[in-house]
PDB file of C-alpha atoms in Angstrom:
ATOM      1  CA  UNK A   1     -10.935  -0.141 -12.675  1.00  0.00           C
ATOM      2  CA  UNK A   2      -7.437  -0.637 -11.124  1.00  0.00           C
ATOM      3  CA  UNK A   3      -4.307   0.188 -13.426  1.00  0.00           C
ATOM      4  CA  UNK A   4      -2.618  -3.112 -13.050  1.00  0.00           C
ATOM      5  CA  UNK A   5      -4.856  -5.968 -13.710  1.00  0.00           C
ATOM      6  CA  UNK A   6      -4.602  -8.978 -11.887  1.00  0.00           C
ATOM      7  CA  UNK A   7      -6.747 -11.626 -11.648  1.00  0.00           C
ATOM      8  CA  UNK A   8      -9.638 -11.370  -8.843  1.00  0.00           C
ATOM      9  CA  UNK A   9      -8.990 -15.041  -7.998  1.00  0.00           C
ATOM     10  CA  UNK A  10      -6.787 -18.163  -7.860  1.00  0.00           C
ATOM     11  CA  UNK A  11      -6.556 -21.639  -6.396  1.00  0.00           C
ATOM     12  CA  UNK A  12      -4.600 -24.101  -5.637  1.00  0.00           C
ATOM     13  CA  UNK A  13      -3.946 -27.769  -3.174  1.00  0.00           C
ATOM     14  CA  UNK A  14      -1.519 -27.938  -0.560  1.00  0.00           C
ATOM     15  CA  UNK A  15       2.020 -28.218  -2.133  1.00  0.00           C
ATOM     16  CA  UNK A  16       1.342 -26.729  -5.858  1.00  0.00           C
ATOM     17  CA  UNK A  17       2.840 -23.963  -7.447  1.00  0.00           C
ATOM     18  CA  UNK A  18       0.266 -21.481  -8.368  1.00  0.00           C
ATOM     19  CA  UNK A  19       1.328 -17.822 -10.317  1.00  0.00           C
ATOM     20  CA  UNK A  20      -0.037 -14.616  -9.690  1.00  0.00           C
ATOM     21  CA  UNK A  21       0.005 -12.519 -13.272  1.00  0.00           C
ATOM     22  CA  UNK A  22      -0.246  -8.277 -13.018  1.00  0.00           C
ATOM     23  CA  UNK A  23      -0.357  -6.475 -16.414  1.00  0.00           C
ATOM     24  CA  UNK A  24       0.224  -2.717 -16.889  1.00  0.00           C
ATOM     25  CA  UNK A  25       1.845  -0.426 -19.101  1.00  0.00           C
ATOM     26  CA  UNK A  26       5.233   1.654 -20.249  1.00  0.00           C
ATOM     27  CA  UNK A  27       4.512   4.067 -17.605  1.00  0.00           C
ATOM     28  CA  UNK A  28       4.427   1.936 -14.823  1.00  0.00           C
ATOM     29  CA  UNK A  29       5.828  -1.821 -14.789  1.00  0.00           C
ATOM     30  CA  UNK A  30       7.427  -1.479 -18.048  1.00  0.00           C
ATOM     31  CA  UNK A  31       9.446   1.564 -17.003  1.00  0.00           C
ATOM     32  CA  UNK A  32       9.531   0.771 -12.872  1.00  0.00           C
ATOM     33  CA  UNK A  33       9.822  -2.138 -10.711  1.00  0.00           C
ATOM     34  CA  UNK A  34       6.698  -4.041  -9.661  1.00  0.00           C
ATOM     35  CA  UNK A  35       6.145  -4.880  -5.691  1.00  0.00           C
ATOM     36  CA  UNK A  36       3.921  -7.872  -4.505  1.00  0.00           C
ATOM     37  CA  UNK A  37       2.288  -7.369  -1.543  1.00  0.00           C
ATOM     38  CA  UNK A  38       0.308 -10.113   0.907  1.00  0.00           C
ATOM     39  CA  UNK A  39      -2.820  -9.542   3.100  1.00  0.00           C
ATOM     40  CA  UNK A  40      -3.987 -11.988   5.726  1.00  0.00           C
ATOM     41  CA  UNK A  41      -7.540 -12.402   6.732  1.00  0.00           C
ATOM     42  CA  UNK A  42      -8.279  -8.927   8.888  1.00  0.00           C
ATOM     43  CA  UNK A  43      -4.428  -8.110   9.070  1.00  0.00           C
ATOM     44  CA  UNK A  44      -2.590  -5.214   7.524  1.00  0.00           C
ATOM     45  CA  UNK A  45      -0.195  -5.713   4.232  1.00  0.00           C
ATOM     46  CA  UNK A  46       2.715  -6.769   4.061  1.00  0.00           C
ATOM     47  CA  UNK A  47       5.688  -6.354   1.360  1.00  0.00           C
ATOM     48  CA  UNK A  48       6.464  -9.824  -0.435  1.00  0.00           C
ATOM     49  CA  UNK A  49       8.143  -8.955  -2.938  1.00  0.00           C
ATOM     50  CA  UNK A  50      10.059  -5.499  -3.791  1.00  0.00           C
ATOM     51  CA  UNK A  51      12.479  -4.457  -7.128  1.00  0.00           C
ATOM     52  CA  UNK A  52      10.407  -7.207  -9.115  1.00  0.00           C
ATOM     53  CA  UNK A  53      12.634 -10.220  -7.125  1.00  0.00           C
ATOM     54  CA  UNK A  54      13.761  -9.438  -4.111  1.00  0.00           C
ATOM     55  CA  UNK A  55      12.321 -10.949  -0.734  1.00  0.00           C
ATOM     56  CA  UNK A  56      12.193  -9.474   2.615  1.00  0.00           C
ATOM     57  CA  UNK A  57      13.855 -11.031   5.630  1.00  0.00           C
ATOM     58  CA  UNK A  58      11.517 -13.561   6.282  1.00  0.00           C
ATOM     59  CA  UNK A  59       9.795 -14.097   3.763  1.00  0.00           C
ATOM     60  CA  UNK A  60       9.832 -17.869   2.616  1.00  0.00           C
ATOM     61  CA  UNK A  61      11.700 -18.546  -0.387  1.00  0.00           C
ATOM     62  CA  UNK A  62       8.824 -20.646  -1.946  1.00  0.00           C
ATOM     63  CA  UNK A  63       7.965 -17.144  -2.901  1.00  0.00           C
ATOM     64  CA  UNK A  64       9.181 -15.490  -5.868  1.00  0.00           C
ATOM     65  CA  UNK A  65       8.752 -12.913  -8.450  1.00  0.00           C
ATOM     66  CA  UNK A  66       9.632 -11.721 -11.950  1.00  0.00           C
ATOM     67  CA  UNK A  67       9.192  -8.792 -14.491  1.00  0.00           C
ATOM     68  CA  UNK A  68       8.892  -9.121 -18.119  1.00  0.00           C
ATOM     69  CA  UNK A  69       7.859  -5.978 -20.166  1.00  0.00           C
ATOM     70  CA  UNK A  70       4.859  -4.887 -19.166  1.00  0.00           C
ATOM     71  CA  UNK A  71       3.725  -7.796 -16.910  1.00  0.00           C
ATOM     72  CA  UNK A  72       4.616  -9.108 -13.470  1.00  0.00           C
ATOM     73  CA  UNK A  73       4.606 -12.418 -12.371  1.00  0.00           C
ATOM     74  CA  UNK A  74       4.361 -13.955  -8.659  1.00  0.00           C
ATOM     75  CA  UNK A  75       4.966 -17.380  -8.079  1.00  0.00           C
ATOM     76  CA  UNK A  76       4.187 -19.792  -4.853  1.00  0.00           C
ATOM     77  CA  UNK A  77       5.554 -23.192  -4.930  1.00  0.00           C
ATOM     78  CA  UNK A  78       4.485 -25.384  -2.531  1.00  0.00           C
ATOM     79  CA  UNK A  79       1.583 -23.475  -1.459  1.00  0.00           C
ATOM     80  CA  UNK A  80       0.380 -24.147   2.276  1.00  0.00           C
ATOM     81  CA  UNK A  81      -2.603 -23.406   3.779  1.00  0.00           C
ATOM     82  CA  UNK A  82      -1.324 -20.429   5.878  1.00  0.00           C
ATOM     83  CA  UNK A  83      -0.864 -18.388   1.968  1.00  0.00           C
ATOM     84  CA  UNK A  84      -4.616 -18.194   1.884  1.00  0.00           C
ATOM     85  CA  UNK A  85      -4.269 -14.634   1.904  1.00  0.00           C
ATOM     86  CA  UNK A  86      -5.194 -11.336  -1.270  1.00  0.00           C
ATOM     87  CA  UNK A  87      -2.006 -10.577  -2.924  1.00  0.00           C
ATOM     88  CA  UNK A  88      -1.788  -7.501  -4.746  1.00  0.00           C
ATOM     89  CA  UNK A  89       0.887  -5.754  -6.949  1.00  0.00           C
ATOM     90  CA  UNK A  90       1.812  -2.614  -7.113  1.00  0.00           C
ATOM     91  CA  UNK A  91       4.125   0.058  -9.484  1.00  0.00           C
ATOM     92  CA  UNK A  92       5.108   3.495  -9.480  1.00  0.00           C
ATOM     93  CA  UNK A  93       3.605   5.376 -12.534  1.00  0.00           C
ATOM     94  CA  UNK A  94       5.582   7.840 -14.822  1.00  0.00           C
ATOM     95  CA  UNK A  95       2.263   9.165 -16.193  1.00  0.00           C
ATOM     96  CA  UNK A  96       0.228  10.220 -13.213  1.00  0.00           C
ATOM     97  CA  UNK A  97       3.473  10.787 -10.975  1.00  0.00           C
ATOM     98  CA  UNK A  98       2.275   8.004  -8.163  1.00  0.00           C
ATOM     99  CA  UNK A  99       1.719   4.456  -7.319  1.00  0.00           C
ATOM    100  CA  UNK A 100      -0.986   2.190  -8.690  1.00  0.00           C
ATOM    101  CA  UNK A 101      -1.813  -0.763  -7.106  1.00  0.00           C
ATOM    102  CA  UNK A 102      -3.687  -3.950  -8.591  1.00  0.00           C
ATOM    103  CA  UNK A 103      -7.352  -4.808  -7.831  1.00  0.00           C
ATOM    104  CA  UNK A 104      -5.909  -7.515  -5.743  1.00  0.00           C
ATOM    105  CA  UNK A 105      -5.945 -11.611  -6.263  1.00  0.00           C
ATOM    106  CA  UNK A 106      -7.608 -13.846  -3.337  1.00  0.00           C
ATOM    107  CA  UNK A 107      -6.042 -16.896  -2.949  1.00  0.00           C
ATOM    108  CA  UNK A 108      -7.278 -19.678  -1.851  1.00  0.00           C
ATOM    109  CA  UNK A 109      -6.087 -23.085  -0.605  1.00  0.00           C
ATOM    110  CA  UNK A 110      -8.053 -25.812  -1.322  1.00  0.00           C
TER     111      UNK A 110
ATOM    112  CA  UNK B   1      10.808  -3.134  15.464  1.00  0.00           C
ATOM    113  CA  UNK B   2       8.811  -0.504  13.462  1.00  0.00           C
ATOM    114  CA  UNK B   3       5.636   0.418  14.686  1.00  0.00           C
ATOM    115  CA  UNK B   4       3.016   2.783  13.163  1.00  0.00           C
ATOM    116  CA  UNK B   5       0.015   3.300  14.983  1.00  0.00           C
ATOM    117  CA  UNK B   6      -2.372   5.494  13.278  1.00  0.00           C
ATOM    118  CA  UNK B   7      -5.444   7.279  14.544  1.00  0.00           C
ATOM    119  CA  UNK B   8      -8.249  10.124  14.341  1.00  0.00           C
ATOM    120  CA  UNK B   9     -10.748   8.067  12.166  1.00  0.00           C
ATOM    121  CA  UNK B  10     -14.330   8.204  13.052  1.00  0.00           C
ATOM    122  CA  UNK B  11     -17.619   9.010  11.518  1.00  0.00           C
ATOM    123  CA  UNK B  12     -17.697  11.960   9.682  1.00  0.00           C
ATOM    124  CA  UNK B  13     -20.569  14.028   8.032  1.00  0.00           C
ATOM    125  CA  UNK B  14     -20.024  14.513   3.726  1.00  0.00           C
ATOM    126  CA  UNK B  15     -18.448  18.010   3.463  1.00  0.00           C
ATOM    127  CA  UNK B  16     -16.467  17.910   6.382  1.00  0.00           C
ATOM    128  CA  UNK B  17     -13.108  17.396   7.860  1.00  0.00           C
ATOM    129  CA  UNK B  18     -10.768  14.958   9.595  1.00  0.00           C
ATOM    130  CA  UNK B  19      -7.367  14.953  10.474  1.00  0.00           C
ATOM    131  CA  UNK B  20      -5.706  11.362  10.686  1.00  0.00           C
ATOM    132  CA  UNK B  21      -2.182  11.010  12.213  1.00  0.00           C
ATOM    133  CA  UNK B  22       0.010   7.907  12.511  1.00  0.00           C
ATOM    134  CA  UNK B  23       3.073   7.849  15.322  1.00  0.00           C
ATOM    135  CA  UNK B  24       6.011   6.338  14.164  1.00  0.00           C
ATOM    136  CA  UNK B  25       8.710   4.226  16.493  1.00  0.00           C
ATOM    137  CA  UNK B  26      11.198   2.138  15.470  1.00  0.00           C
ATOM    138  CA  UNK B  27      13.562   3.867  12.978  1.00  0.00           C
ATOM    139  CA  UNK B  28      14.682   7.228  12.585  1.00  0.00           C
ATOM    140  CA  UNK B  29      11.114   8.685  11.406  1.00  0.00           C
ATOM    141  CA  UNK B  30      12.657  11.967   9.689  1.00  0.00           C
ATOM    142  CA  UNK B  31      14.898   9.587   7.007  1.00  0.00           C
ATOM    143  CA  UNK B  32      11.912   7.790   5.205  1.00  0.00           C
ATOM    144  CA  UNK B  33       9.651   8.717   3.050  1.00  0.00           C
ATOM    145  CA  UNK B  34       5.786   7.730   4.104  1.00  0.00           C
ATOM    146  CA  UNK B  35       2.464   7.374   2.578  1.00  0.00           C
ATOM    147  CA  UNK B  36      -1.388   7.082   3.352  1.00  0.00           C
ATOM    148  CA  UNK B  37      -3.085   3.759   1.200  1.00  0.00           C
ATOM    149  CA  UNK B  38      -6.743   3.249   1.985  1.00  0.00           C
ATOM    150  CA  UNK B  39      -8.915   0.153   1.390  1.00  0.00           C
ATOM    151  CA  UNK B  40     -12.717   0.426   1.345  1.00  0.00           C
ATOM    152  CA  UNK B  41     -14.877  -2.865   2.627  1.00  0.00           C
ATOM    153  CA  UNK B  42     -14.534  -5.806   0.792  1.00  0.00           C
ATOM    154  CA  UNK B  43     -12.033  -3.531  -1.619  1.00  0.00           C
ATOM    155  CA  UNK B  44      -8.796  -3.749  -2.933  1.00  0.00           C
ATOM    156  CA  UNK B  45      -6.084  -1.070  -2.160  1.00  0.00           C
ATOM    157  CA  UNK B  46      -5.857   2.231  -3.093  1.00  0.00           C
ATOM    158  CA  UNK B  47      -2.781   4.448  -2.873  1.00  0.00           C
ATOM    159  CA  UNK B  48      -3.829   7.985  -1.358  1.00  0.00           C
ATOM    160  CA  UNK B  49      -0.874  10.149  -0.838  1.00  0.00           C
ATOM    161  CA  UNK B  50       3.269  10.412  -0.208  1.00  0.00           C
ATOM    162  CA  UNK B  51       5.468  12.398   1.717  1.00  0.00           C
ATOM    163  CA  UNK B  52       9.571  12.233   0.957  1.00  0.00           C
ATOM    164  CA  UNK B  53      11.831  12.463   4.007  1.00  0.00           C
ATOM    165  CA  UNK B  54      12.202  16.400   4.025  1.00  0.00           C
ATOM    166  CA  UNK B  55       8.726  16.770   3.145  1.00  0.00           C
ATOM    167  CA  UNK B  56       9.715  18.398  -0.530  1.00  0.00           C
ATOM    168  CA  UNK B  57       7.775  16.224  -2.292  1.00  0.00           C
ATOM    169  CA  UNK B  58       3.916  15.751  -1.811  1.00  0.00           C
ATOM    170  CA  UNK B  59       2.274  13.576  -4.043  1.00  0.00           C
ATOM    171  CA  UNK B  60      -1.323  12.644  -4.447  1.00  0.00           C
ATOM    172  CA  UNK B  61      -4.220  10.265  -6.105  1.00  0.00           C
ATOM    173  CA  UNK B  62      -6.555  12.221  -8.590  1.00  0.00           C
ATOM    174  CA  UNK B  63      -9.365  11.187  -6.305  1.00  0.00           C
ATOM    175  CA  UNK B  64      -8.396  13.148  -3.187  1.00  0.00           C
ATOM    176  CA  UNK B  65      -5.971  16.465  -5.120  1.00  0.00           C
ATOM    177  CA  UNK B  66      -7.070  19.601  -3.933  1.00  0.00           C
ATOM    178  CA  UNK B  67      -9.296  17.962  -0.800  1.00  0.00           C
ATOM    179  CA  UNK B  68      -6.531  15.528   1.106  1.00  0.00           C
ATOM    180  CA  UNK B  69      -3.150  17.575   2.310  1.00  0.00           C
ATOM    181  CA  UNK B  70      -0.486  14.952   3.826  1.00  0.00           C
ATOM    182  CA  UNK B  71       2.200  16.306   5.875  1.00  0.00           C
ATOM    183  CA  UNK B  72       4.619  15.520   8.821  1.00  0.00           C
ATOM    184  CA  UNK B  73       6.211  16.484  12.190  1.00  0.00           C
ATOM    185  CA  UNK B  74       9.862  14.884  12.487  1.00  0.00           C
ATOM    186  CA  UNK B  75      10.144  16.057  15.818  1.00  0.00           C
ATOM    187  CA  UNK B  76       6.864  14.297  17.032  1.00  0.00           C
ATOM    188  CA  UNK B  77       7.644  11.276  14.479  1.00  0.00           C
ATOM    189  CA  UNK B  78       4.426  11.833  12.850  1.00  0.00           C
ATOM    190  CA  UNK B  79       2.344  11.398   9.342  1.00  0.00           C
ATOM    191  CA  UNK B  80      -1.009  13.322   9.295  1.00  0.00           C
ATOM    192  CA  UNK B  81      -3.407  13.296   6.458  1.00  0.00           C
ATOM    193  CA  UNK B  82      -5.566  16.265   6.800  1.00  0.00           C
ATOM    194  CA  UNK B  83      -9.179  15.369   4.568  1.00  0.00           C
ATOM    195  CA  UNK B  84     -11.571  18.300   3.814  1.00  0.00           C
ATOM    196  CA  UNK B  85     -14.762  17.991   1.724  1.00  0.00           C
ATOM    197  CA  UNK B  86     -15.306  14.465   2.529  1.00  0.00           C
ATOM    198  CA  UNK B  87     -17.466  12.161   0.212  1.00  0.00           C
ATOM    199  CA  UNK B  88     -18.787   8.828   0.605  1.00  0.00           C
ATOM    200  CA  UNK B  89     -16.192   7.136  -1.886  1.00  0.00           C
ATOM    201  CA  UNK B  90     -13.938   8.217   1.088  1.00  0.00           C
ATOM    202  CA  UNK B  91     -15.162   5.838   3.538  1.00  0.00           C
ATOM    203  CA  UNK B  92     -12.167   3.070   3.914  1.00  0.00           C
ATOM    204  CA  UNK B  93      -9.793   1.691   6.413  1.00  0.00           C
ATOM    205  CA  UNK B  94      -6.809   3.846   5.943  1.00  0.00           C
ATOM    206  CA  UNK B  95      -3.565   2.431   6.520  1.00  0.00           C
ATOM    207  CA  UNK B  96      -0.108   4.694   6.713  1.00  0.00           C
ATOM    208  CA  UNK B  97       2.996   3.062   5.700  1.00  0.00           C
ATOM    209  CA  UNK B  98       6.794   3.825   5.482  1.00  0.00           C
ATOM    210  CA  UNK B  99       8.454   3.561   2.354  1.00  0.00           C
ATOM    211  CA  UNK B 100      11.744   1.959   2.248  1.00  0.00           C
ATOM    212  CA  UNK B 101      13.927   4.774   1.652  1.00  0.00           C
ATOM    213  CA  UNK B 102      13.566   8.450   1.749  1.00  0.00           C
ATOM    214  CA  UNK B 103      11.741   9.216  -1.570  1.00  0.00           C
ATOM    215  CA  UNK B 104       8.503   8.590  -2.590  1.00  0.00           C
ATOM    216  CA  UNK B 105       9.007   5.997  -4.937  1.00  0.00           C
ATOM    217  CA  UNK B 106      10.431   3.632  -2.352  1.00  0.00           C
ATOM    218  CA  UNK B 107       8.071   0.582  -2.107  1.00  0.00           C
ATOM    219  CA  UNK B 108       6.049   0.109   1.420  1.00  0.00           C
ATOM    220  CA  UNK B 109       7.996  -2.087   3.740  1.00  0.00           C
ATOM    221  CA  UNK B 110       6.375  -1.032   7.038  1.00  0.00           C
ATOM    222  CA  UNK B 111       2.720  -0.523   7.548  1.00  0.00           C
ATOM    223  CA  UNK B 112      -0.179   0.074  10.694  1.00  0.00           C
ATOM    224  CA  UNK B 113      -3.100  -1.477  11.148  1.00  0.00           C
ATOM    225  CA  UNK B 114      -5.049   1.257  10.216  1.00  0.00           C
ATOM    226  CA  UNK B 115      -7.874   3.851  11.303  1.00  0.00           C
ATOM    227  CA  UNK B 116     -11.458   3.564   9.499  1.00  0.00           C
ATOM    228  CA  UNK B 117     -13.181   6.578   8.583  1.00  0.00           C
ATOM    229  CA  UNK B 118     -16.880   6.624   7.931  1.00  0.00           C
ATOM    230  CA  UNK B 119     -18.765   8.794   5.968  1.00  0.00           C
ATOM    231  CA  UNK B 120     -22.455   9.441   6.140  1.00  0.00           C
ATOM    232  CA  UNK B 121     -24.141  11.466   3.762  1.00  0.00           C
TER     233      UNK B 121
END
């Protein structure tokens, strides 16, 4: 049982917007900023998202994310076939002193 | 370009040890912060340990405290994880990454592609 929950799954056609939802608590999204990571079929992770909103160099801008209490939100417009990936969040906790990730969202492209 | 390349997984009998290390290139290894996140087959990720960049700060999962001792060489650019008592639950591909910054709250901008570490019972 992860400490952010995410959804295990999510869909979407080439060029809709599909959103990415991570709950937690006060002691770790409502007090911290939330990070979005993306993993590619049989690659490592990489960072999407950081400080709730922020992209990497890089990173598309059909890509975005927000914060709002205790929930997270990661958005794709104009998904494409390539963003067939798991996306997972991730916070620092205040309550058990280190970082708790999401169980993870696959994503897939219809 | 960053580049982690992490090592010393294997198969390993429950109850022993392993030592995993990851080299670091890239960036100036001794100003970050780094950490050890595993992922077990067909799993999600799980956050294992963090190091700050003078090494004053250690931080740890419940699930390997008191078994799983990260540390680090700055002069040979290096993150080890050093894993005693080993269970099955530890089986996973584990990954090391480098924080942003120097603390350990710095969110993972950099990671390898990881060492997998089997363990029979």
């Amino acid at each position: 049982q992860s400490v952010l929950t995410q959804p295990p799954s999510a869909s979407g056609t080439p060029g809709q917007r599909v959103t990415i939802s991570c709950s937690g608590s006060s002691s770790n999204i409502g007090s911290n900023s939330v990070d979005w990571y993306q993993q590619l079929p049989r690659t490592a992770p990489k960072v999407l998202i950081y400080v709730n909103s922020q992209r990497p160099s890089g990173v598309p801008d059909r890509f975005s994310g927000s914060k709002s209490g205790t929930s997270a939100s990661l958005v794709i417009s104009g998904l494409q076939s390539e963003d067939e990936a798991d996306y997972y969040c991730a916070a620092w906790d205040d309550n058990v002193n280190h970082w708790v990730f999401g169980g993870g969202t696959k994503l897939t492209v219809l | 370009e960053v580049q982690l390349v992490e090592s010393g997984g294997g198969l390993v009998q429950a109850g022993r040890s392993l030592r995993l290390s990851c080299v670091a290139s890239g960036f100036t290894f001794e100003d970050y912060g780094m950490h050890w996140v595993r992922q077990a087959p067909g799993k999600g990720l799980e956050w294992v340990a963090g190091i700050s960049w003078n090494g004053g700060s250690q931080v740890y999962a419940d699930s390997v405290k008191g078994r799983f001792t990260i540390s680090r060489d700055d002069a040979k650019k290096s993150l080890y994880l050093q894993m005693k008592n080993v269970k099955s639950e530890d089986t996973a591909l584990y990954f090391c990454a480098k924080a942003q910054q120097s603390s350990v709250v710095d969110h993972f901008d950099s990671w390898g592609q990881g060492t997998q570490v089997i363990v029979s019972s």
